[in-house]
Short mmCIF file of C-alpha atoms and ligand atoms in Angstrom, two decimals:
data_model
loop_
_atom_site.label_atom_id
_atom_site.label_comp_id
_atom_site.label_asym_id
_atom_site.label_seq_id
_atom_site.Cartn_x
_atom_site.Cartn_y
_atom_site.Cartn_z
CA MET Q 1 49.47 21.53 53.78
CA SER Q 2 47.19 23.75 51.74
CA THR Q 3 48.13 24.16 48.11
CA PRO Q 4 46.94 26.94 45.76
CA ALA Q 5 45.04 24.33 43.75
CA PRO Q 6 43.16 22.36 46.45
CA ARG Q 7 44.23 18.71 46.41
CA ASP Q 8 40.57 17.65 46.71
CA ASP Q 9 39.97 19.09 43.25
CA PHE Q 10 42.23 16.42 41.71
CA PRO Q 11 40.74 12.93 41.99
CA ILE Q 12 43.81 11.30 40.41
CA LEU Q 13 46.03 12.50 43.26
CA THR Q 14 44.20 10.23 45.72
CA ARG Q 15 45.45 7.13 43.89
CA LYS Q 16 47.63 4.56 45.62
CA VAL Q 17 50.12 3.05 43.21
CA ARG Q 18 52.80 0.33 43.00
CA GLY Q 19 51.78 -1.68 46.04
CA GLY Q 20 49.99 1.03 47.98
CA HIS Q 21 52.27 4.07 47.77
CA PRO Q 22 50.43 7.39 47.57
CA LEU Q 23 50.98 8.82 44.11
CA ILE Q 24 53.55 11.63 44.13
CA TYR Q 25 53.17 13.34 40.80
CA LEU Q 26 56.26 15.36 39.85
CA ASP Q 27 55.82 15.29 36.08
CA SER Q 28 53.67 18.36 35.46
CA GLY Q 29 56.26 19.67 33.00
CA ALA Q 30 55.29 16.79 30.71
CA THR Q 31 51.57 16.94 31.38
CA SER Q 32 49.51 18.30 34.25
CA GLN Q 33 46.62 16.76 36.16
CA ARG Q 34 43.08 18.04 35.70
CA PRO Q 35 40.76 19.35 38.41
CA THR Q 36 37.15 18.23 38.75
CA GLN Q 37 36.00 21.63 37.46
CA VAL Q 38 37.72 20.94 34.11
CA LEU Q 39 36.66 17.28 34.00
CA GLU Q 40 33.05 18.33 34.62
CA ALA Q 41 33.09 21.09 32.01
CA VAL Q 42 34.39 18.58 29.47
CA ALA Q 43 31.82 15.95 30.49
CA ALA Q 44 28.98 18.50 30.32
CA MET Q 45 29.95 19.38 26.76
CA ASP Q 46 29.58 15.74 25.73
CA ARG Q 47 26.54 14.97 27.88
CA ILE Q 48 24.46 18.09 27.41
CA HIS Q 49 25.79 20.59 24.87
CA ASN Q 50 27.34 18.58 22.04
CA GLY Q 51 26.65 20.13 18.65
CA ALA Q 52 28.53 21.24 15.56
CA VAL Q 53 30.24 24.56 16.19
CA LYS Q 54 29.25 27.37 13.81
CA ARG Q 55 27.46 24.94 11.53
CA GLY Q 56 23.87 24.78 12.69
CA SER Q 57 20.90 26.87 13.68
CA HIS Q 58 19.67 24.52 16.40
CA LEU Q 59 20.05 24.98 20.14
CA LEU Q 60 22.89 22.49 20.62
CA ALA Q 61 24.96 24.04 17.83
CA GLU Q 62 24.33 27.43 19.40
CA GLU Q 63 25.36 26.27 22.89
CA ALA Q 64 28.49 24.51 21.61
CA SER Q 65 29.50 27.56 19.55
CA LEU Q 66 29.01 29.85 22.53
CA ALA Q 67 31.02 27.60 24.87
CA TYR Q 68 33.80 27.36 22.26
CA GLU Q 69 34.04 31.15 21.89
CA GLU Q 70 33.70 31.81 25.63
CA ALA Q 71 36.60 29.42 26.17
CA ARG Q 72 38.66 31.41 23.66
CA GLU Q 73 37.78 34.57 25.58
CA ALA Q 74 38.90 33.00 28.87
CA VAL Q 75 42.22 31.84 27.39
CA ALA Q 76 42.87 35.20 25.67
CA GLY Q 77 42.17 37.08 28.92
CA PHE Q 78 44.43 34.67 30.81
CA VAL Q 79 47.46 35.67 28.70
CA GLY Q 80 46.49 39.33 28.24
CA VAL Q 81 45.62 39.40 24.54
CA GLY Q 82 42.61 40.01 22.30
CA VAL Q 83 40.09 37.26 21.69
CA ASP Q 84 40.70 37.45 17.92
CA GLU Q 85 44.41 36.91 18.52
CA ILE Q 86 43.98 33.36 19.85
CA VAL Q 87 43.88 30.48 17.37
CA TRP Q 88 42.91 27.07 18.71
CA THR Q 89 45.40 24.35 17.83
CA GLN Q 90 46.04 20.80 18.95
CA GLY Q 91 48.87 21.94 21.21
CA SER Q 92 52.14 23.84 21.00
CA THR Q 93 53.67 21.51 18.44
CA SER Q 94 50.74 22.04 16.14
CA ALA Q 95 50.75 25.83 16.80
CA LEU Q 96 54.41 26.14 15.86
CA ASN Q 97 54.00 23.94 12.77
CA LEU Q 98 50.93 25.94 11.73
CA LEU Q 99 53.06 29.06 11.91
CA ALA Q 100 56.05 27.58 10.08
CA TYR Q 101 53.84 26.29 7.25
CA SER Q 102 51.93 29.57 7.02
CA PHE Q 103 55.29 31.36 6.72
CA SER Q 104 56.38 29.12 3.86
CA ASN Q 105 53.01 29.51 2.15
CA LEU Q 106 53.53 33.26 2.44
CA ALA Q 107 57.05 32.90 1.05
CA ALA Q 108 55.60 30.90 -1.86
CA GLY Q 109 53.25 33.80 -2.64
CA ARG Q 110 50.07 32.17 -1.33
CA GLY Q 111 47.34 34.32 0.09
CA GLU Q 112 47.80 37.13 -2.39
CA SER Q 113 44.07 37.79 -2.27
CA ILE Q 114 44.36 38.66 1.42
CA GLU Q 115 44.04 42.37 1.88
CA SER Q 116 46.92 43.25 4.12
CA ASP Q 117 49.84 45.52 4.62
CA ARG Q 118 52.53 44.65 2.04
CA GLN Q 119 55.26 45.72 4.45
CA ILE Q 120 54.03 43.22 7.03
CA ARG Q 121 53.91 40.45 4.42
CA ASN Q 122 57.46 41.25 3.32
CA ARG Q 123 58.62 41.29 6.89
CA MET Q 124 57.32 37.75 7.52
CA SER Q 125 58.37 36.32 4.17
CA VAL Q 126 61.56 34.25 4.34
CA GLY Q 127 63.74 33.05 1.49
CA PRO Q 128 67.33 32.44 0.38
CA GLY Q 129 69.74 34.80 2.13
CA ASP Q 130 67.42 35.23 5.11
CA VAL Q 131 68.17 33.82 8.54
CA VAL Q 132 65.93 32.15 11.13
CA VAL Q 133 67.39 32.25 14.63
CA THR Q 134 66.47 29.88 17.44
CA THR Q 135 68.36 28.65 20.53
CA ARG Q 136 70.12 25.50 21.69
CA ALA Q 137 67.65 25.31 24.60
CA GLU Q 138 64.61 24.52 22.48
CA HIS Q 139 62.18 21.66 22.75
CA HIS Q 140 62.20 19.91 19.37
CA ALA Q 141 58.76 21.46 18.76
CA ASN Q 142 60.41 24.88 18.50
CA LEU Q 143 63.43 23.72 16.52
CA VAL Q 144 62.48 21.12 13.92
CA PRO Q 145 59.65 23.21 12.36
CA TRP Q 146 62.21 26.02 11.78
CA GLN Q 147 64.76 23.59 10.32
CA GLU Q 148 62.02 22.43 7.98
CA LEU Q 149 60.95 25.99 7.13
CA CYS Q 150 64.57 26.76 6.20
CA ALA Q 151 64.74 23.60 4.07
CA ARG Q 152 61.54 24.61 2.24
CA THR Q 153 62.48 28.24 1.66
CA GLY Q 154 66.28 28.26 1.34
CA ALA Q 155 66.71 30.37 4.48
CA GLU Q 156 69.52 29.59 6.91
CA LEU Q 157 69.10 28.42 10.51
CA ARG Q 158 71.29 29.89 13.24
CA TRP Q 159 71.00 29.66 16.99
CA LEU Q 160 71.86 31.38 20.24
CA ASP Q 161 74.15 29.36 22.48
CA LEU Q 162 73.96 28.63 26.18
CA ASP Q 163 76.19 29.24 29.17
CA GLU Q 164 77.26 26.63 31.73
CA GLU Q 165 73.95 26.82 33.60
CA GLY Q 166 72.00 26.40 30.37
CA ARG Q 167 70.94 30.05 30.20
CA ILE Q 168 70.97 31.84 26.86
CA ASP Q 169 74.45 33.28 26.43
CA LEU Q 170 73.82 36.96 25.79
CA SER Q 171 77.18 37.29 24.04
CA THR Q 172 75.67 35.25 21.18
CA LEU Q 173 72.79 37.73 20.71
CA ASN Q 174 74.84 39.30 17.90
CA ARG Q 175 73.85 36.28 15.79
CA ILE Q 176 70.62 38.20 15.30
CA ASN Q 177 71.50 40.66 12.55
CA ASN Q 178 69.85 42.47 9.66
CA ARG Q 179 69.50 39.23 7.69
CA THR Q 180 67.37 37.74 10.49
CA LYS Q 181 63.66 37.43 9.66
CA ILE Q 182 62.48 35.19 12.51
CA VAL Q 183 63.63 34.70 16.10
CA ALA Q 184 61.98 31.69 17.78
CA PHE Q 185 62.85 30.99 21.41
CA THR Q 186 61.54 29.40 24.55
CA HIS Q 187 60.24 31.38 27.50
CA VAL Q 188 61.24 28.73 30.05
CA SER Q 189 63.44 25.74 29.19
CA ASN Q 190 61.73 22.42 29.81
CA VAL Q 191 65.15 20.97 30.76
CA SER Q 192 67.20 23.57 32.64
CA GLY Q 193 64.22 25.60 33.87
CA ALA Q 194 66.07 28.80 32.87
CA ILE Q 195 63.84 31.76 32.02
CA SER Q 196 64.95 33.43 28.80
CA PRO Q 197 65.77 37.15 28.75
CA VAL Q 198 62.65 37.92 26.69
CA ALA Q 199 62.99 41.72 26.81
CA GLU Q 200 66.60 41.66 25.56
CA ILE Q 201 65.88 39.20 22.76
CA VAL Q 202 62.72 41.02 21.66
CA SER Q 203 64.51 44.35 21.61
CA VAL Q 204 67.42 43.02 19.49
CA ALA Q 205 64.99 41.24 17.15
CA GLN Q 206 62.76 44.31 16.80
CA ALA Q 207 65.75 46.50 16.02
CA VAL Q 208 66.40 44.41 12.88
CA GLY Q 209 62.68 44.02 12.05
CA ALA Q 210 62.58 40.27 12.81
CA THR Q 211 59.38 38.48 13.82
CA THR Q 212 59.51 37.02 17.34
CA ILE Q 213 57.97 33.69 18.34
CA LEU Q 214 57.81 32.57 21.95
CA ASP Q 215 57.37 28.99 23.08
CA ALA Q 216 55.37 29.73 26.22
CA CYS Q 217 54.57 26.11 26.97
CA GLN Q 218 56.46 26.00 30.26
CA SER Q 219 55.61 29.52 31.43
CA VAL Q 220 51.87 30.08 30.92
CA PRO Q 221 50.86 27.24 33.32
CA HIS Q 222 53.23 28.34 36.08
CA MET Q 223 53.51 32.14 36.30
CA PRO Q 224 51.60 35.28 35.34
CA VAL Q 225 52.23 35.77 31.60
CA ASP Q 226 51.04 38.81 29.66
CA LEU Q 227 51.99 38.09 26.06
CA ALA Q 228 51.06 41.59 24.88
CA LYS Q 229 53.32 43.15 27.51
CA LEU Q 230 56.16 40.80 26.58
CA GLY Q 231 55.94 42.30 23.11
CA VAL Q 232 56.37 39.06 21.16
CA ASP Q 233 54.66 38.68 17.78
CA PHE Q 234 53.53 35.07 18.21
CA ALA Q 235 53.43 32.55 21.06
CA ALA Q 236 52.41 28.93 21.56
CA PHE Q 237 51.15 27.11 24.66
CA SER Q 238 49.46 23.79 25.41
CA GLY Q 239 46.27 22.99 27.28
CA HIS Q 240 47.41 19.72 28.79
CA LYS Q 241 50.27 21.45 30.62
CA MET Q 242 47.86 23.94 32.24
CA LEU Q 243 45.31 21.58 33.84
CA ALA Q 244 43.30 21.13 30.62
CA PRO Q 245 42.82 18.05 28.43
CA THR Q 246 45.19 16.83 25.73
CA GLY Q 247 44.56 17.68 22.07
CA ILE Q 248 44.16 21.42 22.58
CA GLY Q 249 46.48 24.40 22.66
CA ALA Q 250 46.72 27.92 21.40
CA LEU Q 251 48.66 30.07 19.01
CA TYR Q 252 48.75 33.74 19.88
CA GLY Q 253 49.46 36.10 17.01
CA ARG Q 254 49.39 39.88 16.90
CA ARG Q 255 46.18 40.85 15.11
CA GLU Q 256 47.77 42.56 12.11
CA LEU Q 257 50.28 39.75 11.61
CA LEU Q 258 47.67 36.99 11.72
CA ALA Q 259 45.62 39.06 9.27
CA ALA Q 260 48.48 39.05 6.76
CA LEU Q 261 49.27 35.33 6.95
CA PRO Q 262 47.87 32.74 4.55
CA PRO Q 263 46.43 29.58 6.11
CA PHE Q 264 48.23 26.28 6.59
CA MET Q 265 45.27 23.89 6.60
CA THR Q 266 42.42 24.58 4.23
CA GLY Q 267 38.84 23.29 3.95
CA GLY Q 268 35.59 23.96 5.75
CA SER Q 269 35.04 26.79 8.24
CA MET Q 270 38.09 28.84 7.23
CA VAL Q 271 36.66 30.40 4.10
CA GLU Q 272 34.74 33.47 3.08
CA VAL Q 273 33.66 32.73 -0.50
CA VAL Q 274 34.38 29.52 -2.41
CA ARG Q 275 34.01 29.36 -6.18
CA MET Q 276 35.31 26.62 -8.43
CA GLU Q 277 38.02 28.96 -9.66
CA LYS Q 278 39.05 30.61 -6.42
CA THR Q 279 38.56 30.82 -2.66
CA THR Q 280 38.85 33.77 -0.32
CA TYR Q 281 39.69 33.19 3.32
CA ALA Q 282 37.88 34.13 6.51
CA ALA Q 283 39.49 36.61 8.87
CA PRO Q 284 41.60 35.19 11.74
CA PRO Q 285 41.23 33.27 13.94
CA ALA Q 286 38.77 31.24 11.79
CA ARG Q 287 41.24 31.30 8.85
CA PHE Q 288 43.52 29.01 10.84
CA GLU Q 289 40.85 26.65 12.20
CA ALA Q 290 39.94 24.46 9.24
CA GLY Q 291 37.56 21.55 9.74
CA THR Q 292 35.99 20.32 12.94
CA MET Q 293 38.11 21.49 15.83
CA PRO Q 294 38.60 19.82 19.25
CA VAL Q 295 35.64 21.72 20.69
CA THR Q 296 35.25 19.77 23.93
CA GLN Q 297 38.95 20.12 24.67
CA ALA Q 298 38.84 23.84 23.93
CA VAL Q 299 36.03 24.20 26.46
CA GLY Q 300 38.23 22.29 28.92
CA MET Q 301 41.11 24.69 28.29
CA GLY Q 302 38.83 27.66 28.85
CA GLU Q 303 37.71 26.18 32.17
CA ALA Q 304 41.35 25.53 33.16
CA ALA Q 305 42.19 29.19 32.42
CA ARG Q 306 39.24 30.30 34.62
CA TYR Q 307 40.31 27.90 37.37
CA LEU Q 308 43.91 29.16 37.38
CA HIS Q 309 42.79 32.77 37.15
CA LYS Q 310 40.53 32.28 40.17
CA ILE Q 311 43.43 30.89 42.21
CA GLY Q 312 45.70 33.69 40.98
CA MET Q 313 48.86 33.05 39.01
CA GLU Q 314 50.95 35.03 41.51
CA LYS Q 315 49.92 32.50 44.14
CA VAL Q 316 50.69 29.58 41.83
CA ALA Q 317 54.10 31.02 40.97
CA ALA Q 318 55.00 31.74 44.61
CA HIS Q 319 54.05 28.22 45.70
CA GLU Q 320 55.91 26.55 42.84
CA GLU Q 321 58.96 28.74 43.46
CA MET Q 322 59.02 27.64 47.09
CA LEU Q 323 58.79 23.96 46.09
CA THR Q 324 61.40 24.34 43.34
CA ALA Q 325 63.83 26.10 45.68
CA ARG Q 326 63.44 23.18 48.09
CA LEU Q 327 64.04 20.71 45.27
CA LEU Q 328 67.18 22.55 44.17
CA LYS Q 329 68.57 22.77 47.68
CA GLY Q 330 67.94 19.08 48.27
CA ILE Q 331 69.27 17.82 44.94
CA THR Q 332 72.49 19.83 45.14
CA GLN Q 333 73.20 18.23 48.54
CA ILE Q 334 72.99 14.65 47.28
CA PRO Q 335 76.44 13.26 46.35
CA GLY Q 336 76.71 11.94 42.80
CA VAL Q 337 73.69 13.87 41.54
CA ARG Q 338 74.41 16.64 39.05
CA LEU Q 339 71.89 19.39 38.44
CA LEU Q 340 71.43 20.41 34.80
CA GLY Q 341 70.42 24.05 35.08
CA PRO Q 342 70.59 27.01 37.46
CA ALA Q 343 70.86 26.08 41.14
CA GLN Q 344 69.27 29.33 42.33
CA MET Q 345 65.74 30.60 41.81
CA ARG Q 346 66.78 33.83 40.00
CA GLU Q 347 65.07 33.87 36.57
CA ARG Q 348 64.19 30.24 36.92
CA GLY Q 349 61.08 28.14 36.42
CA GLY Q 350 60.17 24.76 37.83
CA ALA Q 351 61.78 22.18 35.53
CA VAL Q 352 64.53 20.51 37.55
CA SER Q 353 66.61 18.08 35.50
CA PHE Q 354 69.45 16.08 36.98
CA HIS Q 355 71.88 13.33 36.16
CA VAL Q 356 72.66 10.56 38.63
CA GLU Q 357 76.25 9.52 38.01
CA GLY Q 358 76.58 5.88 37.02
CA VAL Q 359 72.82 5.23 36.86
CA HIS Q 360 70.79 5.31 33.67
CA PRO Q 361 67.90 7.83 33.86
CA HIS Q 362 65.43 5.04 33.11
CA ASP Q 363 66.68 3.13 36.15
CA VAL Q 364 66.32 6.31 38.23
CA GLY Q 365 62.76 6.68 36.96
CA GLN Q 366 61.91 3.06 37.67
CA PHE Q 367 63.34 3.18 41.17
CA LEU Q 368 61.32 6.30 41.98
CA ASP Q 369 58.23 4.85 40.35
CA SER Q 370 58.51 1.78 42.60
CA ARG Q 371 57.95 4.27 45.46
CA GLY Q 372 54.98 5.88 43.72
CA ILE Q 373 56.97 8.91 42.51
CA ALA Q 374 56.38 9.97 38.91
CA VAL Q 375 59.18 11.90 37.17
CA ARG Q 376 60.15 12.28 33.51
CA VAL Q 377 63.21 10.48 32.11
CA GLY Q 378 64.88 10.64 28.70
CA HIS Q 379 65.91 13.63 26.62
CA HIS Q 380 62.59 15.45 27.19
CA CYS Q 381 62.37 16.14 23.41
CA ALA Q 382 65.35 18.45 23.77
CA GLN Q 383 68.47 16.65 22.58
CA PRO Q 384 70.65 19.70 21.76
CA ILE Q 385 70.55 21.07 25.33
CA HIS Q 386 71.44 17.62 26.67
CA GLN Q 387 74.41 17.60 24.28
CA HIS Q 388 75.33 21.00 25.70
CA PHE Q 389 75.35 19.52 29.21
CA GLY Q 390 77.38 16.54 27.93
CA VAL Q 391 74.76 13.90 28.76
CA PHE Q 392 72.54 11.82 26.54
CA ALA Q 393 69.50 11.95 28.80
CA SER Q 394 68.41 12.98 32.27
CA SER Q 395 65.69 12.68 34.88
CA ARG Q 396 63.38 15.61 35.58
CA ALA Q 397 61.14 16.55 38.49
CA SER Q 398 58.64 19.31 37.82
CA VAL Q 399 55.93 20.67 40.08
CA GLY Q 400 52.37 21.88 39.70
CA PRO Q 401 50.05 23.99 41.87
CA TYR Q 402 48.86 20.84 43.69
CA ASN Q 403 52.23 19.57 44.97
CA THR Q 404 53.18 19.71 48.64
CA VAL Q 405 56.41 20.18 50.60
CA ASP Q 406 56.01 16.64 51.95
CA GLU Q 407 56.00 15.29 48.40
CA ILE Q 408 59.24 17.14 47.62
CA ASP Q 409 60.84 15.74 50.79
CA ALA Q 410 59.70 12.19 49.98
CA PHE Q 411 61.17 12.54 46.49
CA LEU Q 412 64.50 13.84 47.85
CA GLU Q 413 64.67 11.01 50.37
CA SER Q 414 64.20 8.43 47.63
CA LEU Q 415 66.60 10.16 45.25
CA ALA Q 416 69.27 10.05 47.94
CA GLU Q 417 68.95 6.25 47.97
CA VAL Q 418 69.28 5.70 44.21
CA ARG Q 419 73.07 5.37 43.95
CA ARG Q 420 73.23 3.05 46.95
CA TYR Q 421 70.49 0.88 45.49
CA PHE Q 422 72.36 0.54 42.23
CA ARG Q 423 75.59 -0.09 44.19
CA MET Q 424 77.29 3.06 42.96
CA GLU Q 425 78.20 3.89 46.56
CA ALA Q 426 78.49 2.02 49.84
C1 PLP L 1 59.00 23.92 26.04
C2 PLP L 1 58.06 23.03 25.29
N1 PLP L 1 57.71 23.35 24.05
C3 PLP L 1 56.85 22.60 23.32
C4 PLP L 1 56.32 21.44 23.84
C5 PLP L 1 55.37 20.65 23.00
O1 PLP L 1 54.11 20.71 23.52
P1 PLP L 1 52.94 19.72 22.99
O2 PLP L 1 53.50 18.34 23.10
O3 PLP L 1 51.84 19.99 23.92
O4 PLP L 1 52.67 20.09 21.60
C6 PLP L 1 56.66 21.06 25.14
C7 PLP L 1 56.14 19.80 25.70
O5 PLP L 1 56.81 19.13 26.44
C8 PLP L 1 57.55 21.88 25.88
O6 PLP L 1 57.90 21.56 27.13
#
């Protein structure tokens, strides 16, 4: 069948594995595969254009700097924001930590030399008596940095709870109140696949003047996402989950908020004037990009954004929805397999986690792997939501724009055999 991202673009998908099985890659939620266009853009950077970004007057430095900034432009356009509102990071984890540390630097009074709106600084400054709100659905990357921020500043951490399907329980929205300074939540859960009610959360948070932070790691690669339209203040997403290399990601921040924040990392490239007594910082995004950045990877992420844009994210989303609906229908028909998350496609992304009764997720993963099928097993860096579902770990199938219906059917056929293989049924 034809897929929105042509299979021929992905050399890795032609591999035969584990004794000759065609590779069936259903682990795009963990990391995606890269098309030739991205691999070639990355290789060309190293082969032809490698130079120090913004540090030289020679041709190679100029070419590398241009490619780096054009990549930023492509990524900014891809998520509907300004080019100066995208900060390169190593990934989402590093974007969220950058933010959490910049917040505590602000709380500690750093960056006083930055000319910015005092009201904005006060709004983002957290301390004793203030509350940071997150949710029980978070990946550890959008939970632990906020626990740590609270520990550093004396603020208190609270969270929104989940309903039976793993969706954010709107009756707990009242935990956001006038003591709340930050609301950090996921766009799409990497375990249940549930899409968060962004508009509702943003509106409640805005009403109390709280800063909103969206973990867009599992949405940006799979559906059209316009961060400006969503109205969040900050957002994080990773390159390697959207057909780009590892080691690169982005932090989006509203221009005036980034402008008011002190840096987390300091050193070369993020400064304006350095004297022995005092340093003033460059304007964002440079203020948050200290040292030599992962330039080649950034160029790869820019190319991935262009590639996905060319296909059209509506097409990607429609294809992945069709595959996910098929997965859900199939999984819910297999006896002894429990779905962890919504069974219908309403407000749902493509992470499909499940628990096979009586079989350890690692055994499920190994059995599938012996057939050439790659899925994720474990707690997917999201222990609290697993606790919510009453399991320690699970298995997860997740699709990308290159997966086919036949692959879904082959996976379902193998999954149906798991309990028999492990003698949990006759
Ligand atoms: C929802 C979510 N947030 C954050 C992360 C962390 O992303 P990275 O490992 O690229 O920093 C992931 C990765 O699995 C994720 O799924």
